[in-house]
mmCIF file of C-alpha atoms and ligand atoms in Angstrom:
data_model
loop_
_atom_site.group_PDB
_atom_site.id
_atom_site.type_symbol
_atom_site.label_atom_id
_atom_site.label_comp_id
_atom_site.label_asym_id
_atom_site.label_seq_id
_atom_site.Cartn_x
_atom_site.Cartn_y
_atom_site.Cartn_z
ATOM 1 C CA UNK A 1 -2.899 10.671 3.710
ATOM 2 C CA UNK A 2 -2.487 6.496 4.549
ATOM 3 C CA UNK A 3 -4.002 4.861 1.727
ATOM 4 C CA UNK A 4 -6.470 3.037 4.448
ATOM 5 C CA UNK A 5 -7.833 7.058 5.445
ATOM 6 C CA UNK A 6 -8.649 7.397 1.705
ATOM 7 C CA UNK A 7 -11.853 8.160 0.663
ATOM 8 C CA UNK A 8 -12.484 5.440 -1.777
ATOM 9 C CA UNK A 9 -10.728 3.037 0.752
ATOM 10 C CA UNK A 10 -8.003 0.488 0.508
ATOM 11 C CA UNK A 11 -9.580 -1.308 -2.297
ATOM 12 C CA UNK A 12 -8.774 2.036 -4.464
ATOM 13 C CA UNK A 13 -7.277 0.922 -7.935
ATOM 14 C CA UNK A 14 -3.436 2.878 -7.621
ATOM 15 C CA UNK A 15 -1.394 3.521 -11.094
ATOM 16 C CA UNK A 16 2.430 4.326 -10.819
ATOM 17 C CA UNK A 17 2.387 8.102 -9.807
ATOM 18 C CA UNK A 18 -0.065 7.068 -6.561
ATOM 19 C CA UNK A 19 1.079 6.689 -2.728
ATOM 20 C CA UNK A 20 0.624 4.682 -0.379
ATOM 21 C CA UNK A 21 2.551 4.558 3.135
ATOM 22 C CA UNK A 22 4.553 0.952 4.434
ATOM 23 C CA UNK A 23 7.068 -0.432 5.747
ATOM 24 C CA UNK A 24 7.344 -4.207 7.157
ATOM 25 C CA UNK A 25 10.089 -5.097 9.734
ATOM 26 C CA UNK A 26 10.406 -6.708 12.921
ATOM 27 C CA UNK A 27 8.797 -4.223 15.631
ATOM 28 C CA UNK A 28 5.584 -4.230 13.841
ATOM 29 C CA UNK A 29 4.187 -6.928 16.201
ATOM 30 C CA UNK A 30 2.668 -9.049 12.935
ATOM 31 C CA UNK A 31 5.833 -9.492 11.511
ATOM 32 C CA UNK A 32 6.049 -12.768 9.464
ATOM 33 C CA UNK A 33 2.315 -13.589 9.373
ATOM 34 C CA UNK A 34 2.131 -13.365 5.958
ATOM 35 C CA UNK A 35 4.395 -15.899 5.348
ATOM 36 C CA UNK A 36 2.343 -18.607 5.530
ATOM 37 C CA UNK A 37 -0.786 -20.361 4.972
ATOM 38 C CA UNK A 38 -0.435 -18.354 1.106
ATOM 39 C CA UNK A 39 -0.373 -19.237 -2.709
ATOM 40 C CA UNK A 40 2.468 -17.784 -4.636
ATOM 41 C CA UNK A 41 3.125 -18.653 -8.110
ATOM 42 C CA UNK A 42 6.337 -18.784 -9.018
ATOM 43 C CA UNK A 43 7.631 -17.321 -12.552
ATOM 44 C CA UNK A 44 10.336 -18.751 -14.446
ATOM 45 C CA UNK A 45 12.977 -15.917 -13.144
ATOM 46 C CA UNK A 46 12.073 -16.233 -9.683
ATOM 47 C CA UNK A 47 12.482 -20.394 -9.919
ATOM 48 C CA UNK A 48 16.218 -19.750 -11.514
ATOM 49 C CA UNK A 49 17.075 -17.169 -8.661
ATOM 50 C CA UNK A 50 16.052 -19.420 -5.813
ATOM 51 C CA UNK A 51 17.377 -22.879 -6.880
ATOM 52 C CA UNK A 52 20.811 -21.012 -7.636
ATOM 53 C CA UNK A 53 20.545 -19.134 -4.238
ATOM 54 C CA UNK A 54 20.106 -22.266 -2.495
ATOM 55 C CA UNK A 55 22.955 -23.838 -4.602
ATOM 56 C CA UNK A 56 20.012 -26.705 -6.107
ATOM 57 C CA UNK A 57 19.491 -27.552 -9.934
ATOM 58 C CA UNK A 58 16.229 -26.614 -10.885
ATOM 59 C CA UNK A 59 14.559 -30.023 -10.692
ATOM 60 C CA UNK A 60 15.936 -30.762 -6.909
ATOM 61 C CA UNK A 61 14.087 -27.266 -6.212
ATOM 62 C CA UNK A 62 10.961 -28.106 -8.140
ATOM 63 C CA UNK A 63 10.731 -31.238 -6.499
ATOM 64 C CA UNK A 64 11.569 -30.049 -2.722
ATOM 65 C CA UNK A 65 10.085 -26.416 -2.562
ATOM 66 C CA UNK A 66 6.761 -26.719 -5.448
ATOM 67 C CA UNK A 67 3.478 -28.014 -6.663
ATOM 68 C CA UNK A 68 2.960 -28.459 -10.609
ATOM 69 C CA UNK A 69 -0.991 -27.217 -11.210
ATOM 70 C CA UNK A 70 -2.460 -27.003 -14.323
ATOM 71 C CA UNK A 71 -4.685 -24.547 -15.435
ATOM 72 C CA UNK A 72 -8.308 -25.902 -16.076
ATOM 73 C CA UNK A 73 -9.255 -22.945 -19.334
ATOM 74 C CA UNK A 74 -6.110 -23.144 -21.021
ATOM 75 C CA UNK A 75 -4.028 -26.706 -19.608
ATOM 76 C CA UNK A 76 -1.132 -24.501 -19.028
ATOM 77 C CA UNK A 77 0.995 -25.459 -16.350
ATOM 78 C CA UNK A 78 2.486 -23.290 -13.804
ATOM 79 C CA UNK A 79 4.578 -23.446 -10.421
ATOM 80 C CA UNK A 80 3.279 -22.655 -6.792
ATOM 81 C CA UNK A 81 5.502 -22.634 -3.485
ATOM 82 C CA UNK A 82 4.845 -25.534 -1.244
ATOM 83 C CA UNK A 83 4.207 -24.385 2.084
ATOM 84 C CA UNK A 84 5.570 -26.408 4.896
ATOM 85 C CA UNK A 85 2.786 -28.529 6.304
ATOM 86 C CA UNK A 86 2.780 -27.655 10.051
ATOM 87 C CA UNK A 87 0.155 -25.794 12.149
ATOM 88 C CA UNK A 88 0.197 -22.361 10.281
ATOM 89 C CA UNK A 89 1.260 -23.906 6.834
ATOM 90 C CA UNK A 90 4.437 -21.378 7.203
ATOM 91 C CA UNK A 91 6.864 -21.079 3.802
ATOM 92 C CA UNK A 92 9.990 -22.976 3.769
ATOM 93 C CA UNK A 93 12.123 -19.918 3.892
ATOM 94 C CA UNK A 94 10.801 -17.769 6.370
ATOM 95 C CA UNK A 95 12.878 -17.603 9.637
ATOM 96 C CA UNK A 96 12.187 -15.122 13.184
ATOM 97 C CA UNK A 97 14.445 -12.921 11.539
ATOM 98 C CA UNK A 98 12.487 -12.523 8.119
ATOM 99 C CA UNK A 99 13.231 -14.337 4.814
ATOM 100 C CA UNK A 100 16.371 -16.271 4.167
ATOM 101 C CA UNK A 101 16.147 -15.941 0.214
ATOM 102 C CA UNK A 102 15.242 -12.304 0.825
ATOM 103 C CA UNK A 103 18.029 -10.981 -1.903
ATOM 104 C CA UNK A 104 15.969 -14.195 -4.657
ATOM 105 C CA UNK A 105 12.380 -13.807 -2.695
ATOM 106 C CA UNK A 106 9.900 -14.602 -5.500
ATOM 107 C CA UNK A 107 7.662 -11.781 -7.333
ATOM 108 C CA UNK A 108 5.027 -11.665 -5.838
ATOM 109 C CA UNK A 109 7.061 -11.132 -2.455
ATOM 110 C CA UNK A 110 8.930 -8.141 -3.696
ATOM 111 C CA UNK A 111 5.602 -6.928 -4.902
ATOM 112 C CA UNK A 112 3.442 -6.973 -1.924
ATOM 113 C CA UNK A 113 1.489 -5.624 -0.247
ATOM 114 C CA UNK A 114 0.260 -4.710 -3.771
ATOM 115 C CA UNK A 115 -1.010 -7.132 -6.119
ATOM 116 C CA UNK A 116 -1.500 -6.183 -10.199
ATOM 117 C CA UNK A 117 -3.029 -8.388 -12.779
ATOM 118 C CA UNK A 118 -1.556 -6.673 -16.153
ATOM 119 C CA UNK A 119 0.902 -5.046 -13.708
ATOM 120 C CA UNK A 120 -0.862 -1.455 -14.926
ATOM 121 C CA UNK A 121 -3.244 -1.186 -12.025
ATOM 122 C CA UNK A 122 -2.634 -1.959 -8.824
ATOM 123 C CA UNK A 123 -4.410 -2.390 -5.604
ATOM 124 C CA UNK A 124 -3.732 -3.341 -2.043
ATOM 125 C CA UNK A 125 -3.613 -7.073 -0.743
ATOM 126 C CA UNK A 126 -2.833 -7.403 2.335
ATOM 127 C CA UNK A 127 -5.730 -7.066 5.218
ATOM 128 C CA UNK A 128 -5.678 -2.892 6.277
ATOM 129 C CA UNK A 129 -7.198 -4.043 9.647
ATOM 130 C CA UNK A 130 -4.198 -6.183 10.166
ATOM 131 C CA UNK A 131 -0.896 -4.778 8.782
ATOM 132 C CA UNK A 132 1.180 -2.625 10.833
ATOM 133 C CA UNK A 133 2.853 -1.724 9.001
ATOM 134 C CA UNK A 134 0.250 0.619 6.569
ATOM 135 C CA UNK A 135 1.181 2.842 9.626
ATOM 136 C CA UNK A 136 4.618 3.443 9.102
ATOM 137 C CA UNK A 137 5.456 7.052 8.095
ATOM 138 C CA UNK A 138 7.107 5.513 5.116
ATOM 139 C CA UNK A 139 5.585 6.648 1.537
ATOM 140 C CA UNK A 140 6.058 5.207 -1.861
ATOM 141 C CA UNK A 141 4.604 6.217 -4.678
ATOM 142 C CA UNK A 142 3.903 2.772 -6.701
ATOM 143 C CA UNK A 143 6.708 3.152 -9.328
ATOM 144 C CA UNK A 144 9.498 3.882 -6.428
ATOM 145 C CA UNK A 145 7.806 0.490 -4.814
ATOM 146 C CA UNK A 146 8.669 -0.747 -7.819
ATOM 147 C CA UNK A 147 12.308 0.056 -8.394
ATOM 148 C CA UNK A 148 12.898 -0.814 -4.935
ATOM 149 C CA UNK A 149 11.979 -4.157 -5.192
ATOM 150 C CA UNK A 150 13.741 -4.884 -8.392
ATOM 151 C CA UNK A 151 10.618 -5.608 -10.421
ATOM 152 C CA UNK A 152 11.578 -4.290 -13.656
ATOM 153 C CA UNK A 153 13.967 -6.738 -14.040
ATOM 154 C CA UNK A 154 11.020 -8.936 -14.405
ATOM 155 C CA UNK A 155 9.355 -6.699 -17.265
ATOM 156 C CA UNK A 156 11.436 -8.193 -20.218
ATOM 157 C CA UNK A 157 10.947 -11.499 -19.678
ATOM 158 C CA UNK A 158 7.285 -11.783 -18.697
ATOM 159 C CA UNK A 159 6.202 -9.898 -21.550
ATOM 160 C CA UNK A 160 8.213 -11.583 -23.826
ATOM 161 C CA UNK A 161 6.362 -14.993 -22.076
ATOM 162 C CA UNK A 162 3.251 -13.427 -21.716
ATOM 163 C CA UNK A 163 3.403 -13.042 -25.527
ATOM 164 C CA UNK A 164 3.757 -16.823 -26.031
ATOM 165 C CA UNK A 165 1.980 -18.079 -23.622
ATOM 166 C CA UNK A 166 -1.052 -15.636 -24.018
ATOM 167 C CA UNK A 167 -1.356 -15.725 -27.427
ATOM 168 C CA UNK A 168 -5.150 -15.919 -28.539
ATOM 169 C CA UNK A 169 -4.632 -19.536 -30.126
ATOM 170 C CA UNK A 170 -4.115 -20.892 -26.741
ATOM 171 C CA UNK A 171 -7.296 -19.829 -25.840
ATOM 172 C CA UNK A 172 -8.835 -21.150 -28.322
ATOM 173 C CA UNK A 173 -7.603 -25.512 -27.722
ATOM 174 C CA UNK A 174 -6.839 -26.072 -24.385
ATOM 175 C CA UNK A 175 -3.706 -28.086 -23.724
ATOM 176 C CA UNK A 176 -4.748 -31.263 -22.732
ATOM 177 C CA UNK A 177 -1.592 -33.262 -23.636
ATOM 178 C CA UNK A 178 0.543 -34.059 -20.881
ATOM 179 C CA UNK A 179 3.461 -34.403 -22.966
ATOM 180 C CA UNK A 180 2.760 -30.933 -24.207
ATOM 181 C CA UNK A 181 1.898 -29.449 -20.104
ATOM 182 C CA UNK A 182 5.467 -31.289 -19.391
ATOM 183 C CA UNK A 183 7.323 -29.850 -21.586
ATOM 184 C CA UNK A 184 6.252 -26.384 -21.184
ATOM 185 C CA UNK A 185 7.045 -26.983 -17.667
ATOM 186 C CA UNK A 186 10.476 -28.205 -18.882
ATOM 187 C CA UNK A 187 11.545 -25.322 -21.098
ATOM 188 C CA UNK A 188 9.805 -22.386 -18.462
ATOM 189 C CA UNK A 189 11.255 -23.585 -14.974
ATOM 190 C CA UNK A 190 13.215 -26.551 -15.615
ATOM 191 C CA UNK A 191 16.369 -25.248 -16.879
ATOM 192 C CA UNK A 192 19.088 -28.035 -16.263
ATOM 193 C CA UNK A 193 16.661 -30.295 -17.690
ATOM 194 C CA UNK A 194 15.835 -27.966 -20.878
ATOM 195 C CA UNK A 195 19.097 -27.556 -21.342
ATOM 196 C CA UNK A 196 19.920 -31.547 -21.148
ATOM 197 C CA UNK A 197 17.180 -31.553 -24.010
ATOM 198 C CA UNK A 198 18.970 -29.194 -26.019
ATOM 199 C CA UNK A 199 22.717 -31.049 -25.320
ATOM 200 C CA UNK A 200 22.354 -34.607 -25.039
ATOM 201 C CA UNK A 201 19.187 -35.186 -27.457
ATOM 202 C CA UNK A 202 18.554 -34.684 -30.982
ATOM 203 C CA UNK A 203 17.697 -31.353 -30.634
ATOM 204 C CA UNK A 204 20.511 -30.021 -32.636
ATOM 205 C CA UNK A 205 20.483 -32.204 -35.644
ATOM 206 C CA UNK A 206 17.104 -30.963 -36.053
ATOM 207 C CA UNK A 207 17.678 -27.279 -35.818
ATOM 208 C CA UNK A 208 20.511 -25.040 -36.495
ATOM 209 C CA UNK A 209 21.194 -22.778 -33.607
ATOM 210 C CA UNK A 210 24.415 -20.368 -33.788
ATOM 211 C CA UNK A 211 27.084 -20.920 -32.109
ATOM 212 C CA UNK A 212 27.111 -17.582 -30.104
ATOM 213 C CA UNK A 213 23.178 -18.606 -29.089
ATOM 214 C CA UNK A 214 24.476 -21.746 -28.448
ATOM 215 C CA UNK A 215 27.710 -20.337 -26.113
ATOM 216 C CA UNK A 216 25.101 -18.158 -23.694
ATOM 217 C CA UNK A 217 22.559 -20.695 -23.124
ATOM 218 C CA UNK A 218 24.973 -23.189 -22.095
ATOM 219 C CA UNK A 219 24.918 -21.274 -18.377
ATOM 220 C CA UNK A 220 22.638 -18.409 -18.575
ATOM 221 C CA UNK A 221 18.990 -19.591 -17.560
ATOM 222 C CA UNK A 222 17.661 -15.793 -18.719
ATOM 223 C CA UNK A 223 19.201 -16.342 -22.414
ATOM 224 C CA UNK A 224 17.780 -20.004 -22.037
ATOM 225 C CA UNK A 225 14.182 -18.904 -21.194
ATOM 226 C CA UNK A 226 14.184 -16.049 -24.396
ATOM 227 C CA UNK A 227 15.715 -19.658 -26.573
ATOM 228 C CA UNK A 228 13.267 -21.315 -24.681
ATOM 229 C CA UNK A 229 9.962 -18.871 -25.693
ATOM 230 C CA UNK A 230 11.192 -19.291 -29.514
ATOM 231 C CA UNK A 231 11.426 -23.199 -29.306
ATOM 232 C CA UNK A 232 7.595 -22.821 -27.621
ATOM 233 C CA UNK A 233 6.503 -20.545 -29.755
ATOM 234 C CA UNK A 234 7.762 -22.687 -32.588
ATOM 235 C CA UNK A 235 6.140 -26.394 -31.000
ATOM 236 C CA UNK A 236 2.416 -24.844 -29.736
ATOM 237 C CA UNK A 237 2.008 -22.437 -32.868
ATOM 238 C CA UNK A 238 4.870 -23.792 -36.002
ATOM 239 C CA UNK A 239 6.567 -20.477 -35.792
ATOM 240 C CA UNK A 240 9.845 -20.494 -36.174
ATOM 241 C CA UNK A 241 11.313 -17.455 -35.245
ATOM 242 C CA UNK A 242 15.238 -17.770 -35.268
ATOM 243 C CA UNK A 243 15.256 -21.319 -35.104
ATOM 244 C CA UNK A 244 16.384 -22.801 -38.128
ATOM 245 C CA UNK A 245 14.973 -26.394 -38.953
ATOM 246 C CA UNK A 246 18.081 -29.010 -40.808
ATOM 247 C CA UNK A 247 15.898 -30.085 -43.687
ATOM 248 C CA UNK A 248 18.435 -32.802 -44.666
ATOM 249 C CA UNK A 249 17.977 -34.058 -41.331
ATOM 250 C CA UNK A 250 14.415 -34.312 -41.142
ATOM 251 C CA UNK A 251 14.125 -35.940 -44.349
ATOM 252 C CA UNK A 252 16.577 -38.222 -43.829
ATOM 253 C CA UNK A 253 14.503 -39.691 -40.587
ATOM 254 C CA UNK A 254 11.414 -39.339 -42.845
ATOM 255 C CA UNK A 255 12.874 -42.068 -45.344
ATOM 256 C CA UNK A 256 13.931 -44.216 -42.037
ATOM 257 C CA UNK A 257 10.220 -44.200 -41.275
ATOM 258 C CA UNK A 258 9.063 -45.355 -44.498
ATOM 259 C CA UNK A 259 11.655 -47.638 -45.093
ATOM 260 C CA UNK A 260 11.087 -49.061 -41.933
ATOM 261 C CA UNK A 261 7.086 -49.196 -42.452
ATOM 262 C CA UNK A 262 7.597 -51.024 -45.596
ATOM 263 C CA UNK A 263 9.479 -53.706 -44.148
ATOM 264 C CA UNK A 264 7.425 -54.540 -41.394
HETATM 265 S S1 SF4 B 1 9.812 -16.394 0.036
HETATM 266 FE FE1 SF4 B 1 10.407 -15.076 1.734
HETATM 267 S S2 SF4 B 1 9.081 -13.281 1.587
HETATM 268 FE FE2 SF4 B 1 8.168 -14.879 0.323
HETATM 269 S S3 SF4 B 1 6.687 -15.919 1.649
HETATM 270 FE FE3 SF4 B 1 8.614 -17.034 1.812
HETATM 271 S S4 SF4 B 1 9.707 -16.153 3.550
HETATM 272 FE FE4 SF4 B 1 8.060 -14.723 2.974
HETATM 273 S S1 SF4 B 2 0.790 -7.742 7.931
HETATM 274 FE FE1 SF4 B 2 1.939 -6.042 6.958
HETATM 275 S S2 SF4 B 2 3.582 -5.513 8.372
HETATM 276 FE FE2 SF4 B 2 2.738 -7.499 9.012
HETATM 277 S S3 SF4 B 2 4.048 -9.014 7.981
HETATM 278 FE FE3 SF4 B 2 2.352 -8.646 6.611
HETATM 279 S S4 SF4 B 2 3.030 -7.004 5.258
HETATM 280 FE FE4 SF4 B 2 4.432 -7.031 7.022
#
């Protein structure tokens, strides 16, 4: 049965084992229309797949292809797609043939037409008066969905994030530091310039990271964001995880300080 038929309708709340029937492509006759005029965060993965796809560092993408917002509850910051602003506020990447980052298209693209908060219930998004393609003959149960689009290789790292960046003590002080807001922006979607940080500051005089830690994040951006949710869990919440803080160092620029303070 098409999961518009249903007797509890499309806005039925689906778990993994339940069905629904789709299948976008060109003959549909609404092909592309929801490409545009829509708000799609982008998560830290989905940022590293597209700037390398387009062959961009991450900060030539953020600045091109995003908006920063900031969230007013907790003063997180997080990353949305700027549409293109013509007539039907289309996305940068969609073409007449479909999307030209299909093989790096952004989470919430591979997850549509279903949309999940905690990613354990799901329910339909897109309009069932509208899609075409909620006729298709084509069933998926919401796991296969799943598989198909590659999602789990999202499952890892957003709940290894979610557990930083969710933790209750955020909830609790809001953010409101824009030093703070930029550098979680930094160390989540800004990986050439986290990993500047990390090189070409004093990063490493201050902590003692091992070498082989050291040797993957110098070009993996997925080891970089798991370094990166240690160093954030350390600076929001002072735990320190594996990162291992030079005390010589630190006291050593503590005595600078004072010395300097006392000669002023
Ligand atoms: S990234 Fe691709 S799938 Fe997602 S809205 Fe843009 S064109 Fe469509
Ligand atoms: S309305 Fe449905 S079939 Fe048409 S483009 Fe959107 S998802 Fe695809």
């Amino acid at each position: 049965m098409k999961l518009r038929d249903q007797p509890d309708g499309p806005d039925r709340l689906m778990t993994w084992d339940d069905t629904f029937h789709f299948k976008c492509h060109p003959g549909t006759g609404c092909y592309n229309t929801c490409c545009r005029d829509v708000t799609i965060f982008l998560t830290p993965l989905d940022v590293s797949r597209l700037r390398k796809s387009l062959a961009m560092t991450s900060s030539e993408f953020l600045n091109r292809y995003t908006h920063r917002i900031v969230s007013s509850v907790t003063g997180l910051p997080a990353v949305v797609l700027r549409m293109n602003e013509d007539e039907h506020k289309t996305c940068p990447f969609v073409r007449e043939e479909g999307c030209s980052v299909y093989q790096s298209r952004p989470f919430s693209c591979r997850l549509y037409p279903l949309d999940s908060d905690q990613g354990i219930e799901y329910r339909l998004m897109v309009d069932p008066a509208k899609c075409k393609g909620l006729d298709e003959p084509e069933e998926w149960t919401v796991e296969r969905w799943r598989q198909e689009q590659g999602l789990p290789d999202y499952d890892d790292l957003d709940h290894n994030l979610k557990d930083v960046m969710q933790a209750d003590l955020l909830w609790e002080e809001k953010i409101a530091d824009p030093r703070m807001q930029d550098m979680i922006l930094m160390v989540l979607y800004d990986p050439d310039r986290f990993r500047e940080f990390i090189f070409t500051s004093s990063f490493l005089n201050k902590f003692q990271v091992d070498e082989d830690i050291l040797e993957k994040i110098r070009d993996d951006d997925t080891a970089l964001l798991y370094f990166g949710s240690q160093w954030l869990r350390f600076a929001l919440f002072g735990k320190k995880g594996f990162l291992k803080i030079d005390r010589d160092y630190l006291e050593r620029k503590k005595r600078e300080v004072l010395t300097k303070k006392e000669t002023e």
